[in-house]
Amino acid sequence: MTTRRAWRIPSAGSLERLAQVTEDLPPPGEGEARVCVEAIGLNFADVFACLGLYSATPRGAFVPGLECAGVVEALGPPRASGESAGTTLAPGDRVMVLTRFGGYATALNADTRYLVPLPETWTMAQGAAYLVQALTAWYGLVHLGALAPGQVALVHSAAGGVGLHAVAMARATGATVIGTIGHSDKLPLLEAYGLVRNQVVVRDAARFGAQLDAALAAIGASHFNLIFDAIAGSFFRPAFERLAPEGRHVLYGAADFMPSGARPNWLRLAWQYLRRPQFDPMTLIDKNRSVMGFNLIWLFERADRLPASASAALALNSAPPHIGARFRFDELPRALRTLQGGRTTGKVVVEV
Ligand SMILES: NC(=O)c1ccc[n+]([C@@H]2O[C@H](COP(=O)([O-])OP(=O)(O)OC[C@H]3O[C@@H](n4cnc5c(N)ncnc54)[C@H](OP(=O)(O)O)[C@@H]3O)[C@@H](O)[C@H]2O)c1
């Protein structure tokens, strides 16, 4: 038995309920490895989970957190089913870990099928910043979105964690990217990622359509072939209306629904829900375009597909991810509130 520290929430509903606990961690079970965690990667979905706005959130008490990086300390007995994934692991290996909750801890037992070797030159913080967001970008842009060279992609929240991966992967594919951001202070980072000023839209809900037209005109295009959208809300329709025939609008989040306080304002959420984007699916046929959606949690349940998906994402963009903010383990709730505020860039990482 090992002792660990973890951030636990007795039930979803408020960020204020997160409390640090010291607890026993049993030895790793069949097909598991005990990982000594050195860095934890935060995801926007963590905030939704703590607020109780994420459908995959466990009932009752749980430790949030979908990914981390650390060192394998011990291995449990091999899986009885004889599945080989993960069996090449040994104590001392540096790994990136995907976990369906449970990542906010100084040690955890993880299914070995969800451990990916940390690239040799990467830091632990970079490892904790990679899997969820890079897989999301790869799955949405490449696997579902079939982005091709010469196409034009609109990437919302382009300076965020998923967004920066999407920008890099779209450019590596040979596509031209137009990125949107909420605040102009994120511009220099996107310039460092290869976008010129007129390829970046600082979103203004009152004139978003005109902003998109200007950005398209600046690159000599009239329509998007792919829209990568985790905001939805009032920004959905102006973008959707500029989708080319054969275009794909890939929806994978709804940041517009993010409450600003420690707990949801249910009245405001109900109002936003009533005003959510709606359209007639029959028009998709006439205009020859598609709207798609996905949730990476689905891929979490397909462990067999993880190694190939992670390799494909790394092959498309092997640069270490951008860490926008670092916090100490004791500061984890503050790190979450910072991410919730919408002003961070790249990944928010908690170092243990
Ligand atoms: N479907 C899936 O499987 C999946 C997997 C991973 C992530 N996601 C979704 O992908 C999105 C990006 O995730 P991430 O972890 O990389 O986060 P992130 O992009 O680093 O941070 C979220 C960003 O959302 C934007 N935003 C728009 N409206 C907002 C609001 N009302 N309040 C706060 N922020 C707002 C902000 O950027 P700008 O203002 O610059 O746009 C903010 O920085 C999230 O919506 C997340 O839920 C989905």
Short mmCIF file of C-alpha atoms and ligand atoms in Angstrom, two decimals:
data_model
loop_
_atom_site.label_atom_id
_atom_site.label_comp_id
_atom_site.label_asym_id
_atom_site.label_seq_id
_atom_site.Cartn_x
_atom_site.Cartn_y
_atom_site.Cartn_z
CA MET A 1 0.00 0.00 0.00
CA THR A 2 1.26 3.48 -0.92
CA THR A 3 0.06 6.81 0.42
CA ARG A 4 -0.80 9.56 -2.02
CA ARG A 5 -2.27 13.03 -2.12
CA ALA A 6 -5.25 13.68 -4.38
CA TRP A 7 -7.78 16.41 -5.14
CA ARG A 8 -11.20 14.83 -4.58
CA ILE A 9 -14.70 16.25 -5.04
CA PRO A 10 -17.52 14.67 -2.96
CA SER A 11 -19.98 15.26 -5.80
CA ALA A 12 -19.98 17.42 -8.91
CA GLY A 13 -21.64 20.83 -8.70
CA SER A 14 -19.10 23.41 -7.56
CA LEU A 15 -15.38 24.00 -7.93
CA GLU A 16 -15.36 25.01 -4.25
CA ARG A 17 -15.98 21.38 -3.26
CA LEU A 18 -12.54 20.24 -4.44
CA ALA A 19 -10.51 19.23 -1.39
CA GLN A 20 -7.03 17.84 -1.01
CA VAL A 21 -6.93 14.47 0.74
CA THR A 22 -4.23 12.03 1.79
CA GLU A 23 -5.27 8.47 1.12
CA ASP A 24 -4.00 4.94 0.58
CA LEU A 25 -3.43 3.65 -2.92
CA PRO A 26 -3.71 -0.15 -3.22
CA PRO A 27 -1.11 -2.08 -5.25
CA PRO A 28 -1.73 -2.04 -9.02
CA GLY A 29 -4.31 -4.58 -10.10
CA GLU A 30 -4.37 -6.87 -13.12
CA GLY A 31 -3.23 -5.00 -16.26
CA GLU A 32 -2.38 -1.88 -14.25
CA ALA A 33 0.78 0.09 -13.51
CA ARG A 34 1.39 2.36 -10.52
CA VAL A 35 2.62 5.69 -11.84
CA CYS A 36 4.36 8.26 -9.67
CA VAL A 37 2.89 11.47 -11.13
CA GLU A 38 5.19 14.41 -11.86
CA ALA A 39 2.84 16.63 -13.89
CA ILE A 40 -0.92 16.84 -14.43
CA GLY A 41 -2.49 18.29 -17.56
CA LEU A 42 -5.70 20.29 -17.11
CA ASN A 43 -8.48 20.19 -19.67
CA PHE A 44 -11.48 22.47 -20.13
CA ALA A 45 -13.58 19.33 -19.73
CA ASP A 46 -12.26 19.03 -16.12
CA VAL A 47 -14.06 22.26 -15.24
CA PHE A 48 -17.28 21.04 -16.87
CA ALA A 49 -16.88 17.74 -14.94
CA CYS A 50 -16.44 19.47 -11.56
CA LEU A 51 -19.45 21.70 -12.26
CA GLY A 52 -21.58 18.67 -13.14
CA LEU A 53 -22.05 19.80 -16.76
CA TYR A 54 -20.23 16.89 -18.40
CA SER A 55 -22.31 13.81 -19.16
CA ALA A 56 -19.40 11.40 -18.52
CA THR A 57 -18.88 12.73 -14.95
CA PRO A 58 -18.94 9.93 -12.34
CA ARG A 59 -21.74 9.97 -9.77
CA GLY A 60 -20.74 10.66 -6.17
CA ALA A 61 -17.18 11.33 -5.05
CA PHE A 62 -14.42 11.26 -7.62
CA VAL A 63 -10.91 12.46 -8.40
CA PRO A 64 -11.06 14.58 -11.59
CA GLY A 65 -8.30 14.64 -14.19
CA LEU A 66 -7.96 13.01 -17.59
CA GLU A 67 -4.19 12.97 -18.08
CA CYS A 68 -0.81 13.19 -16.43
CA ALA A 69 2.81 12.17 -16.89
CA GLY A 70 5.17 10.37 -14.55
CA VAL A 71 7.34 7.37 -13.89
CA VAL A 72 6.18 3.73 -13.72
CA GLU A 73 6.87 2.48 -10.18
CA ALA A 74 5.34 -0.98 -10.18
CA LEU A 75 3.36 -3.28 -12.45
CA GLY A 76 0.38 -5.43 -11.49
CA PRO A 77 -0.12 -8.99 -12.77
CA PRO A 78 -0.66 -9.25 -16.55
CA ARG A 79 -4.21 -9.00 -17.82
CA ALA A 80 -5.84 -12.46 -17.86
CA SER A 81 -7.21 -11.86 -21.35
CA GLY A 82 -3.60 -11.95 -22.57
CA GLU A 83 -3.82 -8.57 -24.33
CA SER A 84 -0.26 -7.55 -25.00
CA ALA A 85 -0.55 -3.73 -25.04
CA GLY A 86 1.57 -2.18 -22.32
CA THR A 87 3.44 -5.35 -21.44
CA THR A 88 6.77 -3.87 -22.62
CA LEU A 89 6.59 -1.40 -19.74
CA ALA A 90 9.10 -1.62 -16.90
CA PRO A 91 9.54 0.24 -13.61
CA GLY A 92 11.45 3.47 -14.26
CA ASP A 93 9.80 4.14 -17.65
CA ARG A 94 8.69 7.74 -18.27
CA VAL A 95 5.11 7.71 -19.52
CA MET A 96 2.19 9.89 -20.58
CA VAL A 97 -1.06 8.64 -19.02
CA LEU A 98 -4.64 8.89 -20.21
CA THR A 99 -7.13 8.19 -17.46
CA ARG A 100 -10.90 8.37 -17.42
CA PHE A 101 -10.85 10.63 -14.32
CA GLY A 102 -8.46 10.12 -11.39
CA GLY A 103 -5.53 12.16 -12.74
CA TYR A 104 -5.44 14.83 -9.98
CA ALA A 105 -3.18 12.77 -7.72
CA THR A 106 0.47 12.33 -6.85
CA ALA A 107 0.25 8.62 -7.73
CA LEU A 108 -2.33 6.46 -9.46
CA ASN A 109 -2.92 2.96 -10.78
CA ALA A 110 -3.53 3.22 -14.52
CA ASP A 111 -4.57 0.68 -17.12
CA THR A 112 -1.34 -0.08 -18.99
CA ARG A 113 -3.16 0.15 -22.34
CA TYR A 114 -3.48 3.90 -21.72
CA LEU A 115 0.20 4.58 -21.11
CA VAL A 116 2.24 6.03 -23.95
CA PRO A 117 6.05 6.35 -23.77
CA LEU A 118 7.14 9.95 -23.20
CA PRO A 119 9.28 11.19 -26.13
CA GLU A 120 12.88 11.22 -24.89
CA THR A 121 13.51 14.94 -25.14
CA TRP A 122 10.18 16.03 -23.62
CA THR A 123 9.72 17.25 -20.07
CA MET A 124 7.10 15.74 -17.78
CA ALA A 125 5.03 18.94 -18.14
CA GLN A 126 5.06 18.55 -21.93
CA GLY A 127 4.03 14.91 -21.56
CA ALA A 128 1.10 15.89 -19.34
CA ALA A 129 0.12 18.47 -21.96
CA TYR A 130 -0.09 16.17 -24.92
CA LEU A 131 -2.46 13.23 -25.18
CA VAL A 132 -6.00 14.57 -24.69
CA GLN A 133 -5.58 17.74 -26.69
CA ALA A 134 -3.43 16.30 -29.50
CA LEU A 135 -5.72 13.28 -29.91
CA THR A 136 -8.73 15.61 -29.98
CA ALA A 137 -7.16 17.73 -32.71
CA TRP A 138 -6.06 14.69 -34.73
CA TYR A 139 -9.37 12.87 -34.38
CA GLY A 140 -11.47 15.90 -35.34
CA LEU A 141 -9.32 17.30 -38.13
CA VAL A 142 -7.87 14.20 -39.71
CA HIS A 143 -9.90 11.15 -38.78
CA LEU A 144 -13.39 12.68 -38.93
CA GLY A 145 -12.70 15.93 -40.77
CA ALA A 146 -10.55 14.40 -43.55
CA LEU A 147 -8.64 17.66 -43.90
CA ALA A 148 -6.64 17.68 -47.15
CA PRO A 149 -3.80 19.77 -48.60
CA GLY A 150 -4.96 23.05 -50.12
CA GLN A 151 -8.16 23.20 -48.03
CA VAL A 152 -9.12 26.06 -45.71
CA ALA A 153 -9.77 25.27 -42.03
CA LEU A 154 -11.38 27.55 -39.47
CA VAL A 155 -9.98 26.71 -36.01
CA HIS A 156 -11.84 28.28 -33.09
CA SER A 157 -9.94 29.04 -29.85
CA ALA A 158 -6.79 28.58 -31.92
CA ALA A 159 -4.42 29.64 -29.11
CA GLY A 160 -5.89 27.17 -26.61
CA GLY A 161 -4.65 23.68 -25.80
CA VAL A 162 -6.53 21.80 -28.52
CA GLY A 163 -6.37 24.85 -30.78
CA LEU A 164 -2.57 25.05 -31.00
CA HIS A 165 -2.37 21.34 -31.83
CA ALA A 166 -5.05 21.86 -34.48
CA VAL A 167 -3.20 24.81 -36.02
CA ALA A 168 0.06 22.85 -36.18
CA MET A 169 -1.59 19.69 -37.56
CA ALA A 170 -3.67 21.56 -40.15
CA ARG A 171 -0.58 23.39 -41.39
CA ALA A 172 1.39 20.13 -41.47
CA THR A 173 -1.41 18.68 -43.62
CA GLY A 174 -0.93 21.51 -46.12
CA ALA A 175 -4.16 23.32 -45.26
CA THR A 176 -4.49 27.08 -44.73
CA VAL A 177 -5.73 28.01 -41.27
CA ILE A 178 -7.89 30.88 -40.12
CA GLY A 179 -7.89 30.95 -36.32
CA THR A 180 -10.27 32.68 -33.93
CA ILE A 181 -9.43 33.93 -30.44
CA GLY A 182 -11.34 35.77 -27.76
CA HIS A 183 -8.67 38.32 -26.88
CA SER A 184 -5.98 40.08 -28.91
CA ASP A 185 -3.31 39.30 -26.29
CA LYS A 186 -3.21 35.75 -27.76
CA LEU A 187 -2.13 37.09 -31.18
CA PRO A 188 1.67 36.92 -30.73
CA LEU A 189 1.50 33.23 -29.84
CA LEU A 190 -0.42 32.42 -33.02
CA GLU A 191 2.08 34.41 -35.03
CA ALA A 192 4.79 32.21 -33.51
CA TYR A 193 2.74 29.24 -34.75
CA GLY A 194 2.95 30.57 -38.31
CA LEU A 195 -0.31 32.49 -38.70
CA VAL A 196 -0.08 36.03 -40.04
CA ARG A 197 -2.24 38.79 -38.55
CA ASN A 198 -4.99 38.64 -41.18
CA GLN A 199 -5.40 34.89 -40.63
CA VAL A 200 -6.50 35.50 -37.04
CA VAL A 201 -9.96 36.76 -36.07
CA VAL A 202 -10.44 38.31 -32.63
CA ARG A 203 -14.08 37.31 -32.32
CA ASP A 204 -16.73 40.01 -32.08
CA ALA A 205 -20.23 38.51 -31.88
CA ALA A 206 -21.80 41.63 -33.42
CA ARG A 207 -19.82 41.37 -36.68
CA PHE A 208 -18.44 37.85 -36.73
CA GLY A 209 -19.71 37.09 -40.25
CA ALA A 210 -18.00 40.18 -41.68
CA GLN A 211 -14.82 39.28 -39.77
CA LEU A 212 -14.81 35.82 -41.38
CA ASP A 213 -15.38 37.30 -44.87
CA ALA A 214 -12.42 39.65 -44.40
CA ALA A 215 -10.16 36.82 -43.21
CA LEU A 216 -11.23 34.60 -46.14
CA ALA A 217 -10.67 37.42 -48.63
CA ALA A 218 -7.20 38.04 -47.21
CA ILE A 219 -6.15 34.49 -48.13
CA GLY A 220 -7.95 34.58 -51.48
CA ALA A 221 -10.70 32.15 -50.42
CA SER A 222 -14.47 32.44 -50.17
CA HIS A 223 -15.43 29.44 -48.02
CA PHE A 224 -14.16 27.03 -45.38
CA ASN A 225 -13.69 23.34 -46.12
CA LEU A 226 -13.53 22.47 -42.44
CA ILE A 227 -14.70 24.23 -39.28
CA PHE A 228 -13.25 22.96 -36.00
CA ASP A 229 -15.58 24.30 -33.37
CA ALA A 230 -15.68 23.87 -29.58
CA ILE A 231 -17.49 27.16 -28.88
CA ALA A 232 -20.87 26.80 -30.67
CA GLY A 233 -23.31 29.42 -29.37
CA SER A 234 -23.74 32.54 -31.47
CA PHE A 235 -20.55 31.87 -33.43
CA PHE A 236 -21.92 28.67 -34.96
CA ARG A 237 -24.20 30.04 -37.68
CA PRO A 238 -21.96 32.71 -39.26
CA ALA A 239 -19.22 30.09 -39.70
CA PHE A 240 -21.59 27.32 -40.85
CA GLU A 241 -23.01 29.65 -43.52
CA ARG A 242 -19.51 29.96 -44.99
CA LEU A 243 -18.96 26.23 -45.37
CA ALA A 244 -18.14 25.10 -48.92
CA PRO A 245 -19.91 22.18 -50.64
CA GLU A 246 -18.37 18.98 -49.19
CA GLY A 247 -17.45 21.09 -46.15
CA ARG A 248 -17.42 19.58 -42.63
CA HIS A 249 -18.41 21.50 -39.49
CA VAL A 250 -16.88 19.43 -36.69
CA LEU A 251 -18.38 20.26 -33.30
CA TYR A 252 -16.57 18.96 -30.24
CA GLY A 253 -17.38 21.31 -27.38
CA ALA A 254 -19.54 24.16 -26.19
CA ALA A 255 -17.27 26.65 -24.41
CA ASP A 256 -20.03 29.24 -24.76
CA PHE A 257 -21.86 27.33 -22.01
CA MET A 258 -18.97 27.70 -19.53
CA PRO A 259 -20.26 29.44 -16.37
CA SER A 260 -18.00 32.18 -15.02
CA GLY A 261 -18.51 31.41 -11.31
CA ALA A 262 -17.65 28.49 -9.04
CA ARG A 263 -21.05 26.91 -9.66
CA PRO A 264 -23.46 26.92 -12.64
CA ASN A 265 -26.06 29.68 -13.00
CA TRP A 266 -28.90 27.37 -14.05
CA LEU A 267 -31.19 30.19 -15.23
CA ARG A 268 -28.52 31.56 -17.54
CA LEU A 269 -27.69 28.05 -18.77
CA ALA A 270 -31.37 27.39 -19.54
CA TRP A 271 -31.52 30.63 -21.55
CA GLN A 272 -28.36 29.67 -23.45
CA TYR A 273 -29.75 26.20 -24.06
CA LEU A 274 -32.91 27.64 -25.61
CA ARG A 275 -30.76 29.82 -27.86
CA ARG A 276 -28.37 27.01 -28.87
CA PRO A 277 -27.57 26.61 -32.57
CA GLN A 278 -30.30 24.77 -34.43
CA PHE A 279 -30.65 23.96 -38.09
CA ASP A 280 -32.70 21.84 -40.45
CA PRO A 281 -30.67 18.68 -41.32
CA MET A 282 -32.47 18.53 -44.69
CA THR A 283 -30.55 21.61 -45.80
CA LEU A 284 -27.32 19.61 -45.45
CA ILE A 285 -28.43 17.54 -48.44
CA ASP A 286 -29.13 20.53 -50.70
CA LYS A 287 -25.89 22.26 -49.85
CA ASN A 288 -23.83 19.05 -49.81
CA ARG A 289 -22.18 19.68 -46.44
CA SER A 290 -21.98 17.97 -43.07
CA VAL A 291 -22.11 18.66 -39.35
CA MET A 292 -20.26 16.11 -37.22
CA GLY A 293 -19.68 15.75 -33.50
CA PHE A 294 -17.48 13.64 -31.29
CA ASN A 295 -16.41 13.04 -27.74
CA LEU A 296 -12.93 11.66 -27.08
CA ILE A 297 -14.32 9.71 -24.11
CA TRP A 298 -15.65 7.35 -26.78
CA LEU A 299 -12.08 6.74 -27.94
CA PHE A 300 -11.06 6.13 -24.29
CA GLU A 301 -13.28 3.06 -24.45
CA ARG A 302 -11.50 1.78 -27.59
CA ALA A 303 -8.12 1.01 -26.01
CA ASP A 304 -7.17 -1.04 -29.06
CA ARG A 305 -7.17 2.12 -31.19
CA LEU A 306 -5.12 4.30 -28.86
CA PRO A 307 -1.55 3.32 -29.90
CA ALA A 308 -2.23 3.89 -33.62
CA SER A 309 -4.10 7.16 -32.94
CA ALA A 310 -1.30 8.50 -30.70
CA SER A 311 1.35 7.52 -33.29
CA ALA A 312 -0.61 9.20 -36.10
CA ALA A 313 -0.97 12.41 -34.07
CA LEU A 314 2.75 12.40 -33.21
CA ALA A 315 3.71 11.72 -36.83
CA LEU A 316 1.74 14.78 -37.96
CA ASN A 317 3.16 17.08 -35.31
CA SER A 318 6.02 15.91 -33.11
CA ALA A 319 6.80 19.32 -31.59
CA PRO A 320 6.40 19.39 -27.81
CA PRO A 321 3.20 21.16 -26.75
CA HIS A 322 3.14 24.77 -25.56
CA ILE A 323 2.76 25.17 -21.79
CA GLY A 324 0.92 28.43 -21.14
CA ALA A 325 0.77 28.30 -17.34
CA ARG A 326 2.25 26.22 -14.53
CA PHE A 327 0.92 25.76 -10.99
CA ARG A 328 1.97 23.75 -7.94
CA PHE A 329 -0.09 20.75 -6.79
CA ASP A 330 -1.39 22.76 -3.81
CA GLU A 331 -2.67 25.42 -6.22
CA LEU A 332 -4.77 23.08 -8.37
CA PRO A 333 -8.17 24.77 -7.78
CA ARG A 334 -6.62 28.12 -8.74
CA ALA A 335 -5.22 26.53 -11.90
CA LEU A 336 -8.70 25.26 -12.81
CA ARG A 337 -10.28 28.68 -12.24
CA THR A 338 -7.58 30.25 -14.42
CA LEU A 339 -8.38 27.83 -17.24
CA GLN A 340 -12.09 28.46 -16.75
CA GLY A 341 -11.50 32.21 -17.23
CA GLY A 342 -10.74 31.71 -20.94
CA ARG A 343 -7.54 33.80 -21.01
CA THR A 344 -4.97 30.99 -20.96
CA THR A 345 -2.98 29.80 -23.96
CA GLY A 346 -1.72 26.30 -24.72
CA LYS A 347 -1.79 23.91 -21.79
CA VAL A 348 -2.28 24.62 -18.10
CA VAL A 349 -0.09 22.18 -16.16
CA VAL A 350 0.12 21.36 -12.47
CA GLU A 351 3.56 20.15 -11.37
CA VAL A 352 3.82 17.74 -8.48
N1 LIG B 1 -15.17 16.46 -27.62
C1 LIG B 1 -14.05 16.11 -27.03
O1 LIG B 1 -13.72 14.95 -26.95
C2 LIG B 1 -13.14 17.16 -26.46
C3 LIG B 1 -11.88 16.82 -26.01
C4 LIG B 1 -11.04 17.83 -25.52
C5 LIG B 1 -11.50 19.14 -25.47
N2 LIG B 1 -12.77 19.41 -25.88
C6 LIG B 1 -13.27 20.80 -25.88
O2 LIG B 1 -12.34 21.54 -26.62
C7 LIG B 1 -12.30 22.87 -26.14
C8 LIG B 1 -10.85 23.24 -25.90
O3 LIG B 1 -10.38 22.49 -24.80
P1 LIG B 1 -9.00 22.84 -24.11
O4 LIG B 1 -8.87 21.95 -22.94
O5 LIG B 1 -7.94 22.85 -25.15
O6 LIG B 1 -9.23 24.33 -23.58
P2 LIG B 1 -8.64 25.72 -24.11
O7 LIG B 1 -8.98 25.87 -25.56
O8 LIG B 1 -7.22 25.82 -23.72
O9 LIG B 1 -9.47 26.73 -23.23
C9 LIG B 1 -10.82 26.98 -23.56
C10 LIG B 1 -10.96 28.23 -24.46
O10 LIG B 1 -12.32 28.40 -24.80
C11 LIG B 1 -12.51 29.75 -25.23
N3 LIG B 1 -13.82 30.20 -24.76
C12 LIG B 1 -14.85 30.52 -25.56
N4 LIG B 1 -15.91 30.88 -24.84
C13 LIG B 1 -15.55 30.81 -23.54
C14 LIG B 1 -16.23 31.07 -22.31
N5 LIG B 1 -17.52 31.46 -22.27
N6 LIG B 1 -15.54 30.91 -21.15
C15 LIG B 1 -14.25 30.50 -21.16
N7 LIG B 1 -13.56 30.23 -22.30
C16 LIG B 1 -14.21 30.38 -23.47
C17 LIG B 1 -11.31 30.53 -24.68
O11 LIG B 1 -10.44 30.84 -25.79
P3 LIG B 1 -10.80 31.97 -26.87
O12 LIG B 1 -11.64 32.98 -26.17
O13 LIG B 1 -9.48 32.49 -27.31
O14 LIG B 1 -11.54 31.26 -27.95
C18 LIG B 1 -10.60 29.54 -23.78
O15 LIG B 1 -9.23 29.78 -23.68
C19 LIG B 1 -13.16 22.91 -24.89
O16 LIG B 1 -14.43 23.44 -25.21
C20 LIG B 1 -13.28 21.45 -24.51
O17 LIG B 1 -14.43 21.19 -23.78
C21 LIG B 1 -13.58 18.46 -26.37
#
